[in-house]
PDB file of C-alpha atoms and ligand atoms in Angstrom:
ATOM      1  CA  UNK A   1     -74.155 -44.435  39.701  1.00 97.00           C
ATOM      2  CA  UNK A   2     -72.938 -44.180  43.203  1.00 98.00           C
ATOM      3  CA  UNK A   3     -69.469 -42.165  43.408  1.00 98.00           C
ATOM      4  CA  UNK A   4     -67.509 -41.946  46.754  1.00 98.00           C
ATOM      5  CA  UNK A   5     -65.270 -39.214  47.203  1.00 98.00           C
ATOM      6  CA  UNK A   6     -62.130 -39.040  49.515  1.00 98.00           C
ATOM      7  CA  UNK A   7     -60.693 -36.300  50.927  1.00 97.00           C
ATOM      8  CA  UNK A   8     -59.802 -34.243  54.183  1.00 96.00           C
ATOM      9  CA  UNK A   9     -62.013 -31.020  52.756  1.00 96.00           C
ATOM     10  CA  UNK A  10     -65.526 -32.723  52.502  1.00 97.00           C
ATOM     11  CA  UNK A  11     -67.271 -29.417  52.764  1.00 96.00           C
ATOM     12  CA  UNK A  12     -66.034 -27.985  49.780  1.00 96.00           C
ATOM     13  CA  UNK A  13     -68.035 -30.348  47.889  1.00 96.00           C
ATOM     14  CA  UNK A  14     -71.474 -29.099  49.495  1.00 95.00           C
ATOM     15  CA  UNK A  15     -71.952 -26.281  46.592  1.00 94.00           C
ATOM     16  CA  UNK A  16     -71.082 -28.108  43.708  1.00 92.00           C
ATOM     17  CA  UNK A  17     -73.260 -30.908  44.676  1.00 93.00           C
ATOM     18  CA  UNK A  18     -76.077 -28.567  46.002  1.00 93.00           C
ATOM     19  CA  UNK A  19     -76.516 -26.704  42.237  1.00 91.00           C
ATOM     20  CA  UNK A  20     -77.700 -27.135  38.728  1.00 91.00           C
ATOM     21  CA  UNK A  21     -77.351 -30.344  37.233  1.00 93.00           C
ATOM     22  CA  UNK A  22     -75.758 -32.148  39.624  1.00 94.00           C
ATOM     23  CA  UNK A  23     -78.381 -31.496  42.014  1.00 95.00           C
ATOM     24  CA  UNK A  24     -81.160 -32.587  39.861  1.00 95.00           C
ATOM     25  CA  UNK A  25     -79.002 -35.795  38.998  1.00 95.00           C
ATOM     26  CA  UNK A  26     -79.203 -36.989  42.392  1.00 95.00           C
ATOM     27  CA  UNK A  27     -82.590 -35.610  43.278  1.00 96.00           C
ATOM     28  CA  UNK A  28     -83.740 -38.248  40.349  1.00 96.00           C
ATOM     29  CA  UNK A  29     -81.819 -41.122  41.840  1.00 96.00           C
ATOM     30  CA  UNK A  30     -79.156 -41.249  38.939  1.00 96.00           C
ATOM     31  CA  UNK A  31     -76.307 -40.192  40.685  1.00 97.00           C
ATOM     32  CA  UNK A  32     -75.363 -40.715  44.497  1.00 98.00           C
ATOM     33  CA  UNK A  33     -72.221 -39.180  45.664  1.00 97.00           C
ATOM     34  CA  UNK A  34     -70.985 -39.936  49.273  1.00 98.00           C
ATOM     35  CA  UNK A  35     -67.799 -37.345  50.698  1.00 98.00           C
ATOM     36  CA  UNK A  36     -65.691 -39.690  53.317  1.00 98.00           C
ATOM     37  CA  UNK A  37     -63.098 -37.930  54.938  1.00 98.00           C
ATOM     38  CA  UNK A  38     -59.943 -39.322  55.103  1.00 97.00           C
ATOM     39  CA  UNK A  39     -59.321 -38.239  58.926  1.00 97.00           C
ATOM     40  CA  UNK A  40     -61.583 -40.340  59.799  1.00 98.00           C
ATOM     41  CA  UNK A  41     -59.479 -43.034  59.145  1.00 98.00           C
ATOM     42  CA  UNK A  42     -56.480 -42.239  60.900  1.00 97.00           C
ATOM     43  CA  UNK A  43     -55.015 -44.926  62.936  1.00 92.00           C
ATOM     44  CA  UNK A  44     -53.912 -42.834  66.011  1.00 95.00           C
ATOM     45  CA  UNK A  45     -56.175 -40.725  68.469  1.00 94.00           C
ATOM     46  CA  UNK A  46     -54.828 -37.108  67.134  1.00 95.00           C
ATOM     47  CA  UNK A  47     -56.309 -37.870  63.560  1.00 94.00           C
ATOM     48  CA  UNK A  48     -52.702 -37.745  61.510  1.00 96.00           C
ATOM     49  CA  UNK A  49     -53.171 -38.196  57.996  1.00 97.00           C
ATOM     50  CA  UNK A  50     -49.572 -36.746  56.885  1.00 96.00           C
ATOM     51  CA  UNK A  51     -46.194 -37.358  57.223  1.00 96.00           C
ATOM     52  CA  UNK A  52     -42.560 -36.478  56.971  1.00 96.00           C
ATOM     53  CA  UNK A  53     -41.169 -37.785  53.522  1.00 95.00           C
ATOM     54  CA  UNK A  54     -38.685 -40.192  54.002  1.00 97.00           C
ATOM     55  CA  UNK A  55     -35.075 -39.367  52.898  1.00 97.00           C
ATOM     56  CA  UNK A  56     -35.993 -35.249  53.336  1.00 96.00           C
ATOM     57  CA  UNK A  57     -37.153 -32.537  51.719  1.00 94.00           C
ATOM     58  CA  UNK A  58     -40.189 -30.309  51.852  1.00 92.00           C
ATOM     59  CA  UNK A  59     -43.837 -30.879  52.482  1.00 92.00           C
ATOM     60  CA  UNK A  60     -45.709 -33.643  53.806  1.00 95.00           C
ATOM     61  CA  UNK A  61     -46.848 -37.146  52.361  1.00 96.00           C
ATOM     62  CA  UNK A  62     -50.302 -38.529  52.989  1.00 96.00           C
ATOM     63  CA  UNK A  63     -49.890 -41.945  55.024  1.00 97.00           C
ATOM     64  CA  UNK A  64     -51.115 -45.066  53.202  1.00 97.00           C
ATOM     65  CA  UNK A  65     -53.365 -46.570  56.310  1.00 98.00           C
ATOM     66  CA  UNK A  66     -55.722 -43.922  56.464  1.00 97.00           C
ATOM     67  CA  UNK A  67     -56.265 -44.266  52.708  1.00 98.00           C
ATOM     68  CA  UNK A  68     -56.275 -47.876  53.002  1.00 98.00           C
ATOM     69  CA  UNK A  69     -58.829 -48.093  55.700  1.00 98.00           C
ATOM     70  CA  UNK A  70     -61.269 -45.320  54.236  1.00 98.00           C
ATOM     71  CA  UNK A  71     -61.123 -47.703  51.202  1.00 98.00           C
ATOM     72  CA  UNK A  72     -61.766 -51.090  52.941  1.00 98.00           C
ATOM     73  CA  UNK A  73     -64.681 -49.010  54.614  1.00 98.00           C
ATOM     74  CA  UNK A  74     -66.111 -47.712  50.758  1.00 98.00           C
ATOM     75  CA  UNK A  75     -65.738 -51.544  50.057  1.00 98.00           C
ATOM     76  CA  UNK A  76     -68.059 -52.554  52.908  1.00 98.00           C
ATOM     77  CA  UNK A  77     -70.854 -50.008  52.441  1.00 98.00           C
ATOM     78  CA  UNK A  78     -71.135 -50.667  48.757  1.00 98.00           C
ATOM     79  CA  UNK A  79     -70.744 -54.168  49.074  1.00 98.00           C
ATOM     80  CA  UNK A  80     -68.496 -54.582  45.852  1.00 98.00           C
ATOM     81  CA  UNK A  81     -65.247 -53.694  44.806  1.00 97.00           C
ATOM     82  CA  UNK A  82     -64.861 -50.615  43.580  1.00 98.00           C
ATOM     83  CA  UNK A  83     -63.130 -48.722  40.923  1.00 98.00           C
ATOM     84  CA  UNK A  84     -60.477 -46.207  42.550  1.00 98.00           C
ATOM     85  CA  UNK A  85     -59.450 -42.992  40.799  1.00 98.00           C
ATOM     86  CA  UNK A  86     -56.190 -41.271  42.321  1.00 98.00           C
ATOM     87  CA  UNK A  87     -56.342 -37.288  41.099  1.00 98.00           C
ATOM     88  CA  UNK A  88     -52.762 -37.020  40.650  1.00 97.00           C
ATOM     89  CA  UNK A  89     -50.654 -34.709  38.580  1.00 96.00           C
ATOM     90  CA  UNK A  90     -48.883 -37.904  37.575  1.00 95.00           C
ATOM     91  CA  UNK A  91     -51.893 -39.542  36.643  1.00 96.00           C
ATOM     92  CA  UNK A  92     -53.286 -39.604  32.777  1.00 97.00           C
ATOM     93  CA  UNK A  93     -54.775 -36.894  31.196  1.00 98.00           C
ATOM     94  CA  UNK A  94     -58.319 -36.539  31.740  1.00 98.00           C
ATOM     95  CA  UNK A  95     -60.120 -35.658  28.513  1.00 96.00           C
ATOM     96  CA  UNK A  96     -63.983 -36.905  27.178  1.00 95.00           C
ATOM     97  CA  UNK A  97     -63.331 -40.370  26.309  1.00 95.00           C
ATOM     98  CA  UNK A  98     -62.209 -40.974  30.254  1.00 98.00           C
ATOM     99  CA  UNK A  99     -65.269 -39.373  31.727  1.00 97.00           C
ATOM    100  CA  UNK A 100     -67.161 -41.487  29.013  1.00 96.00           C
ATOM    101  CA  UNK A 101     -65.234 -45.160  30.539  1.00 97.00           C
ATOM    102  CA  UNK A 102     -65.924 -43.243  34.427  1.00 98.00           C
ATOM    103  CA  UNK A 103     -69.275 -43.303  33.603  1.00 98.00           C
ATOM    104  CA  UNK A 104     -69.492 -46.899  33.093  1.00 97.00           C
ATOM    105  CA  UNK A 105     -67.311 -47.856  36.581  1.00 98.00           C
ATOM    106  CA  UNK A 106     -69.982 -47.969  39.718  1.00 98.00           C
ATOM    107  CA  UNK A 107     -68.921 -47.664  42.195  1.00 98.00           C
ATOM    108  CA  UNK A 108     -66.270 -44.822  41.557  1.00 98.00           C
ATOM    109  CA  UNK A 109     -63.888 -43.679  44.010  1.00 98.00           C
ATOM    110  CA  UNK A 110     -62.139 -40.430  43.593  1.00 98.00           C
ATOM    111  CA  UNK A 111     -59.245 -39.862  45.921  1.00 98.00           C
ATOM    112  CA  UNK A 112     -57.905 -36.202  46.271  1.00 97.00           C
ATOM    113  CA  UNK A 113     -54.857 -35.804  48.232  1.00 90.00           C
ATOM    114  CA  UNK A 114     -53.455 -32.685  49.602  1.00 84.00           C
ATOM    115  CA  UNK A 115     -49.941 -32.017  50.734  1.00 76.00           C
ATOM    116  CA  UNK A 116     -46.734 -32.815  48.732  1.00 80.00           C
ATOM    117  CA  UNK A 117     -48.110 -36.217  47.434  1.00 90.00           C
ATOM    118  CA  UNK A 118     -49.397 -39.510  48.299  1.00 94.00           C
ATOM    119  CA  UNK A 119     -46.866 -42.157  49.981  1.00 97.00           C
ATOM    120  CA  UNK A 120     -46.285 -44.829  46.694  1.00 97.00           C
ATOM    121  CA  UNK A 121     -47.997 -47.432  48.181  1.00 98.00           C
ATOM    122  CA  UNK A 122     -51.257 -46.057  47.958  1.00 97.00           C
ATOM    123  CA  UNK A 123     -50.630 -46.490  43.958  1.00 97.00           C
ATOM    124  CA  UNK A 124     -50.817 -50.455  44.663  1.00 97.00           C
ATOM    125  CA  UNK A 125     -54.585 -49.991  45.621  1.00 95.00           C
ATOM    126  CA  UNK A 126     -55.867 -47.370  43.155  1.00 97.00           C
ATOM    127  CA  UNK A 127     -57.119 -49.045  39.504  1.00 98.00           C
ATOM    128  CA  UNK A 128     -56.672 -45.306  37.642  1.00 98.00           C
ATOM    129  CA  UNK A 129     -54.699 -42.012  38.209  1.00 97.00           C
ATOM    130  CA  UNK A 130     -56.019 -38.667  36.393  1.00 98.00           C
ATOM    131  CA  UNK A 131     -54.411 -35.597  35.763  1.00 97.00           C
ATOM    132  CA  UNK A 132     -56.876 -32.393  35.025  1.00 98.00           C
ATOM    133  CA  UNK A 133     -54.037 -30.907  33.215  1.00 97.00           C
ATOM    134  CA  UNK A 134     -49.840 -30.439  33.113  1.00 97.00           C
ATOM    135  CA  UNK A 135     -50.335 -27.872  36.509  1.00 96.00           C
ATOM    136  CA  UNK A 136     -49.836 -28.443  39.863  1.00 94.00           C
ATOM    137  CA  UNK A 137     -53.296 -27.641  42.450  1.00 95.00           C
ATOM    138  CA  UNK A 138     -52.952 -27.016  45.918  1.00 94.00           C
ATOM    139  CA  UNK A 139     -55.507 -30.284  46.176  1.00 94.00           C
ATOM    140  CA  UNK A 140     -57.423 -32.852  44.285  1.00 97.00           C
ATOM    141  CA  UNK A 141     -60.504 -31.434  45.428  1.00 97.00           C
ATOM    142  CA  UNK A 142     -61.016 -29.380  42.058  1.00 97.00           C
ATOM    143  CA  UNK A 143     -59.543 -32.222  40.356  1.00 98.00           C
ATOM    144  CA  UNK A 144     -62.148 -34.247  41.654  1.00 98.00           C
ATOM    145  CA  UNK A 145     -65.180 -32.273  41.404  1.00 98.00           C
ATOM    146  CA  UNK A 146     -63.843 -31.436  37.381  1.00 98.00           C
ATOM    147  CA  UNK A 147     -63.655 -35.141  37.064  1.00 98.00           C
ATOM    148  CA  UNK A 148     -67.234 -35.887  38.996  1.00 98.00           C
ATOM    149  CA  UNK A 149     -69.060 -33.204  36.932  1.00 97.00           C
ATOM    150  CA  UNK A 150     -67.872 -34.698  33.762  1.00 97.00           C
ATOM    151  CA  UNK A 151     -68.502 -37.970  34.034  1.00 97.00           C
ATOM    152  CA  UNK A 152     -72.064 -37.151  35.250  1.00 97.00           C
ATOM    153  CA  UNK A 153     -72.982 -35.452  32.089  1.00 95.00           C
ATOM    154  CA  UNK A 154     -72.587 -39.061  30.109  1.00 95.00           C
ATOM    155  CA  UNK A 155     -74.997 -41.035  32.849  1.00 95.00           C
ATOM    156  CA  UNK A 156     -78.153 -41.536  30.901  1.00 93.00           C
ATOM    157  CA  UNK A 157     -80.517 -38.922  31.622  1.00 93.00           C
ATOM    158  CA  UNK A 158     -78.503 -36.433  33.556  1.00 93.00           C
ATOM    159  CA  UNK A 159     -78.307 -33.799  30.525  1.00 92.00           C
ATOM    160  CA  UNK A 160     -82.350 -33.162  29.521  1.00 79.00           C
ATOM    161  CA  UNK A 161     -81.555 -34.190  26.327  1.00 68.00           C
ATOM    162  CA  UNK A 162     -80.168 -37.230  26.140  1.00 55.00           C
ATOM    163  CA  UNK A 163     -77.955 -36.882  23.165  1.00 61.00           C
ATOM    164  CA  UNK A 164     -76.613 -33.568  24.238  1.00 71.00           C
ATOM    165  CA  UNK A 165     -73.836 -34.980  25.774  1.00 78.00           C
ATOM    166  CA  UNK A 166     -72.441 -36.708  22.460  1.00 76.00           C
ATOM    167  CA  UNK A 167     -72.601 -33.120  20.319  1.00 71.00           C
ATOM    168  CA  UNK A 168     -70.832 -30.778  22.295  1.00 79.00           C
ATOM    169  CA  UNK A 169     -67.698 -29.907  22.276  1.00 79.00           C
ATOM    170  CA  UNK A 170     -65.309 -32.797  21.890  1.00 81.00           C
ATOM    171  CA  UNK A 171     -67.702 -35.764  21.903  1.00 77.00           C
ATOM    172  CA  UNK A 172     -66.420 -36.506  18.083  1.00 86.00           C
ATOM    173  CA  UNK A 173     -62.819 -34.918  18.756  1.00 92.00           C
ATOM    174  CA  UNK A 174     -63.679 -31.389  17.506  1.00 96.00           C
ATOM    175  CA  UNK A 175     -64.814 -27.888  19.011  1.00 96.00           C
ATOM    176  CA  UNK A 176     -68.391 -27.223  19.028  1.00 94.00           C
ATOM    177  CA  UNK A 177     -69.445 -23.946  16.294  1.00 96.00           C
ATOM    178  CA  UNK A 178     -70.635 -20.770  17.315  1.00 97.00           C
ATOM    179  CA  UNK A 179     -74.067 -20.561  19.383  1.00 97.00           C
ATOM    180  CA  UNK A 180     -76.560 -17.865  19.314  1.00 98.00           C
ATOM    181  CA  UNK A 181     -79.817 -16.762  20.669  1.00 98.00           C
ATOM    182  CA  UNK A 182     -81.914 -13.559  20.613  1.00 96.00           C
ATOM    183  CA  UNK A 183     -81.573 -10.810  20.157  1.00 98.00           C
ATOM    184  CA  UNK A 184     -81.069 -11.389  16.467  1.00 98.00           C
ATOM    185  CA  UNK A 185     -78.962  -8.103  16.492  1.00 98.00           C
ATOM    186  CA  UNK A 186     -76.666  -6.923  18.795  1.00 98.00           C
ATOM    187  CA  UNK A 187     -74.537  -4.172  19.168  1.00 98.00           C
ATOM    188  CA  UNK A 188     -74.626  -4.720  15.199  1.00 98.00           C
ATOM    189  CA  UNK A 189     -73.991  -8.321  14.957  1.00 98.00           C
ATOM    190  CA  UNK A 190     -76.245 -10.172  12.991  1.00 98.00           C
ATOM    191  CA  UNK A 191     -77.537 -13.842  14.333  1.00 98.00           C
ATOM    192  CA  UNK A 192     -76.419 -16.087  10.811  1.00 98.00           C
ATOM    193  CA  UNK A 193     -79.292 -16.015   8.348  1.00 98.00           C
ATOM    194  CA  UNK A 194     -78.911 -19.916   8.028  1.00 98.00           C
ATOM    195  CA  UNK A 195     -79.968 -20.318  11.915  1.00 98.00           C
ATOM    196  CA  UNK A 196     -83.341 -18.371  11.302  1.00 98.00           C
ATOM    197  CA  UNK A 197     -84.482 -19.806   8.326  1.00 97.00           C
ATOM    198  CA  UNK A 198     -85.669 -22.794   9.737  1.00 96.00           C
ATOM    199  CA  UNK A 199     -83.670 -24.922   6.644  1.00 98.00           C
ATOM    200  CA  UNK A 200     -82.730 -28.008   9.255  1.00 97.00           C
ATOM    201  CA  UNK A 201     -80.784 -29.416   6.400  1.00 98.00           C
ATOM    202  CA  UNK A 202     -78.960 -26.508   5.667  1.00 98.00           C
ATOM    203  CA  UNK A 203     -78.730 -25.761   9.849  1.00 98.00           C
ATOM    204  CA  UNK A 204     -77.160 -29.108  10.298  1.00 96.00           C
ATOM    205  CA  UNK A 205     -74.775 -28.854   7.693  1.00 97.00           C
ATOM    206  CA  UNK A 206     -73.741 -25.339   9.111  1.00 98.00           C
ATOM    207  CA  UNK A 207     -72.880 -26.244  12.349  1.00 97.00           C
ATOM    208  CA  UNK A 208     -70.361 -29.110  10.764  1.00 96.00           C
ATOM    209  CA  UNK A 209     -68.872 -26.841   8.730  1.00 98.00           C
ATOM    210  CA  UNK A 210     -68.375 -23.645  11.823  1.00 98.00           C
ATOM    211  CA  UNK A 211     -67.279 -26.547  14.104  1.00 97.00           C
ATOM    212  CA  UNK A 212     -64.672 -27.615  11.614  1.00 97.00           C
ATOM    213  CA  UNK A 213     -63.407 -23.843  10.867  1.00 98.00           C
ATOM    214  CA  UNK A 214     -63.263 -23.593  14.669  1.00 98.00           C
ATOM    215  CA  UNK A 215     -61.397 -26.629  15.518  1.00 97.00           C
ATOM    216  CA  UNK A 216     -59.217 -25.692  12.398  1.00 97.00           C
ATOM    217  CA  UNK A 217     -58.409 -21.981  13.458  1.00 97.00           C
ATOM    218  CA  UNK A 218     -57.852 -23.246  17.308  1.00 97.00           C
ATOM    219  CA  UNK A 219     -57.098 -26.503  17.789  1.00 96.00           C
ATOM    220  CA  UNK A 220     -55.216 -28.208  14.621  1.00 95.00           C
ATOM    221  CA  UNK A 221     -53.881 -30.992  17.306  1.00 95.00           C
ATOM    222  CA  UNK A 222     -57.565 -32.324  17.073  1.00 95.00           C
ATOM    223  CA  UNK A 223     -58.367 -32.102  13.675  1.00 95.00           C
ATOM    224  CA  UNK A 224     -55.353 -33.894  12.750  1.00 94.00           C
ATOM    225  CA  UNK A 225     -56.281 -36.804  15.312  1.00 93.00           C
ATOM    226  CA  UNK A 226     -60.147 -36.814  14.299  1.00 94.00           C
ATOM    227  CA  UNK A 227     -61.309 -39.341  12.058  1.00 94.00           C
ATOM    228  CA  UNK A 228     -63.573 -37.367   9.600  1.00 95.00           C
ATOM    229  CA  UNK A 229     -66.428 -38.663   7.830  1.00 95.00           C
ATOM    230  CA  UNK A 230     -66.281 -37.709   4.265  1.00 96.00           C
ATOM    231  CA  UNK A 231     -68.823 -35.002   4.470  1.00 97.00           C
ATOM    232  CA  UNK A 232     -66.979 -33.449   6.984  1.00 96.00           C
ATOM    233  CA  UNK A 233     -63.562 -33.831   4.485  1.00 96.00           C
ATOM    234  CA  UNK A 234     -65.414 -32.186   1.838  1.00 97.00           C
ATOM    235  CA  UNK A 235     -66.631 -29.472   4.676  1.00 98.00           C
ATOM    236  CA  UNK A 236     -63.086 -28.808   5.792  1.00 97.00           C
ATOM    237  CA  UNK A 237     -62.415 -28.636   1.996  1.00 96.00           C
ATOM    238  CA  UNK A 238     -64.538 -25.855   1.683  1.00 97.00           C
ATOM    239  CA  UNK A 239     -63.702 -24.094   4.931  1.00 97.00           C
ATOM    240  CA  UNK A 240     -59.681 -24.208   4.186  1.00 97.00           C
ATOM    241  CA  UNK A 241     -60.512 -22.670   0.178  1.00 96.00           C
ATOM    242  CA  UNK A 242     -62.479 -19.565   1.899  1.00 97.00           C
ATOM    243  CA  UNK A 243     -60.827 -19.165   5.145  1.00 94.00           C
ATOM    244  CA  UNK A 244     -57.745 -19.382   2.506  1.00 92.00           C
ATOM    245  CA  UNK A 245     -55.436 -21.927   4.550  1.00 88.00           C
ATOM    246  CA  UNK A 246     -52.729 -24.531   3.670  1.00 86.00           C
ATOM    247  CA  UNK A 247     -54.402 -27.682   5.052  1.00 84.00           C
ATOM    248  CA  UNK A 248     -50.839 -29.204   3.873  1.00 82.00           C
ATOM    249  CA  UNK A 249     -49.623 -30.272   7.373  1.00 82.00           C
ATOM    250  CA  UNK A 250     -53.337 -31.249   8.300  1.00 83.00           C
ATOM    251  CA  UNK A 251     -52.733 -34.782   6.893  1.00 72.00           C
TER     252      UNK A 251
HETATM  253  N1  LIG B 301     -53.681 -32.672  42.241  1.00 60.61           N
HETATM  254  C1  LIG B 301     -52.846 -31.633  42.128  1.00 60.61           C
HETATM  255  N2  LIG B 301     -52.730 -31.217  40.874  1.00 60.61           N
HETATM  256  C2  LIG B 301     -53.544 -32.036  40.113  1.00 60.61           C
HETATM  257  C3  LIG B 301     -53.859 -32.114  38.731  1.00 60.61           C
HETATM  258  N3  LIG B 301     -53.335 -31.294  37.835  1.00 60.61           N
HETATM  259  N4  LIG B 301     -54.716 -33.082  38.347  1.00 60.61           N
HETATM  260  C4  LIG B 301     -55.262 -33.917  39.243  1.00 60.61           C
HETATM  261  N5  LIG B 301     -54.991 -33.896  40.554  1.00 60.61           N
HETATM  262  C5  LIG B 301     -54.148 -32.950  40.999  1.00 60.61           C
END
């Protein structure tokens, strides 16, 4: 999947794309990520990429050339037409089901503005906007590289295992159980006798049941949306009897 990134800040990027997973992604060809800076798409000689807003008020507006240009330029040198990604506080919320579609769009382009906002009409060439959450950043950069490292983790073979992506946290709407490894005490806790008996039946059936009592005890918004097969309904059963809840306004 090749991603193109715009921005002014291209060398914040460098880390993130120099370590870990990322890194190996590209090193085995599965991901390509190209940073173009927007500057170098300005249409006058000084490089001006902002603006004064029109009708007043504070802060600056990115102008829609450079943006426009940078984008006819992405268009050229991958040959296609691409899918365009504004990170916007406006946008919709990012969550695992849009890195999931991301994954699918190649070529992506992620724009990340800066200043107060981008002029409008930079909204009639962008496909998507996306939102990392209901705060304001100083940039899309974070936005961006949030959104970038996401996505990457459902391109086939980026995670070692290639299922790992679909049973973590979220991949079927609920919190992921606890996790342990050794020691098997610490500080007197006790790893779960289930985990160490080698039982993969009774392991497997374990972690549905913790990651239900977790979702339940932290996030009831996503238990109430989740569809639930009916093991896990007779799971959540079990977990509301001990843990000794009212699973009344659950459904
Ligand atoms: N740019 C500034 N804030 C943002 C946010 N919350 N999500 C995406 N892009 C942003």
């Amino acid at each position: 999947m090749k991603v193109y990134i715009l921005t002014l800040f291209p060398e914040v990027f460098g880390p993130i794309l120099q370590s870990s997973i990322l890194k190996r992604a590209k090193e085995a060809g599965l991901l390509q990520v190209k940073t173009v800076n927007i500057r170098d798409f300005a249409i006058d000689k000084h490089g001006t990429v902002d603006d004064y807003p029109y009708g007043g008020g504070p802060g600056m507006v990115l102008k829609p050339e450079p943006v426009y240009e940078a984008l006819a330029w992405v268009r050229r040198d991958s040959g296609t037409k691409p899918y365009v990604a504004l990170m916007t506080p406006q946008g919709r919320k990012f969550a695992t089901q849009v890195a999931r579609d991301l994954a699918k769009r190649d070529p992506l382009v992620l724009v990340a503005g800066h200043y107060e906002g981008f002029d409008e009409r930079i909204r009639s060439f962008s496909d998507d906007e996306i939102s990392i959450g209901d705060f304001v950043l100083t940039g899309g950069e974070i936005a961006a590289m949030a959104v970038l490292d996401a996505t990457s983790r459902f391109l086939p073979g980026v995670l070692g295992d290639a299922t790992s992506a679909e049973s973590d946290s979220f991949s079927d709407g609920l919190l992921e159980g606890p996790q342990y490894t050794r020691p098997q005490e610490f500080l007197g806790m006790e790893v779960p006798l289930v985990l160490r008996q080698g039982d993969m039946a009774a392991i497997v059936r374990w972690r549905r049941k913790e990651s239900l009592r977790r979702t339940l005890e932290r996030r009831k918004d996503l238990l109430r949306d989740a569809v639930l097969t009916y093991e896990q309904r007779r799971l959540l059963a079990e977990v509301l009897e001990e843990d000794r809840v009212d699973g009344k306004d659950l459904w």
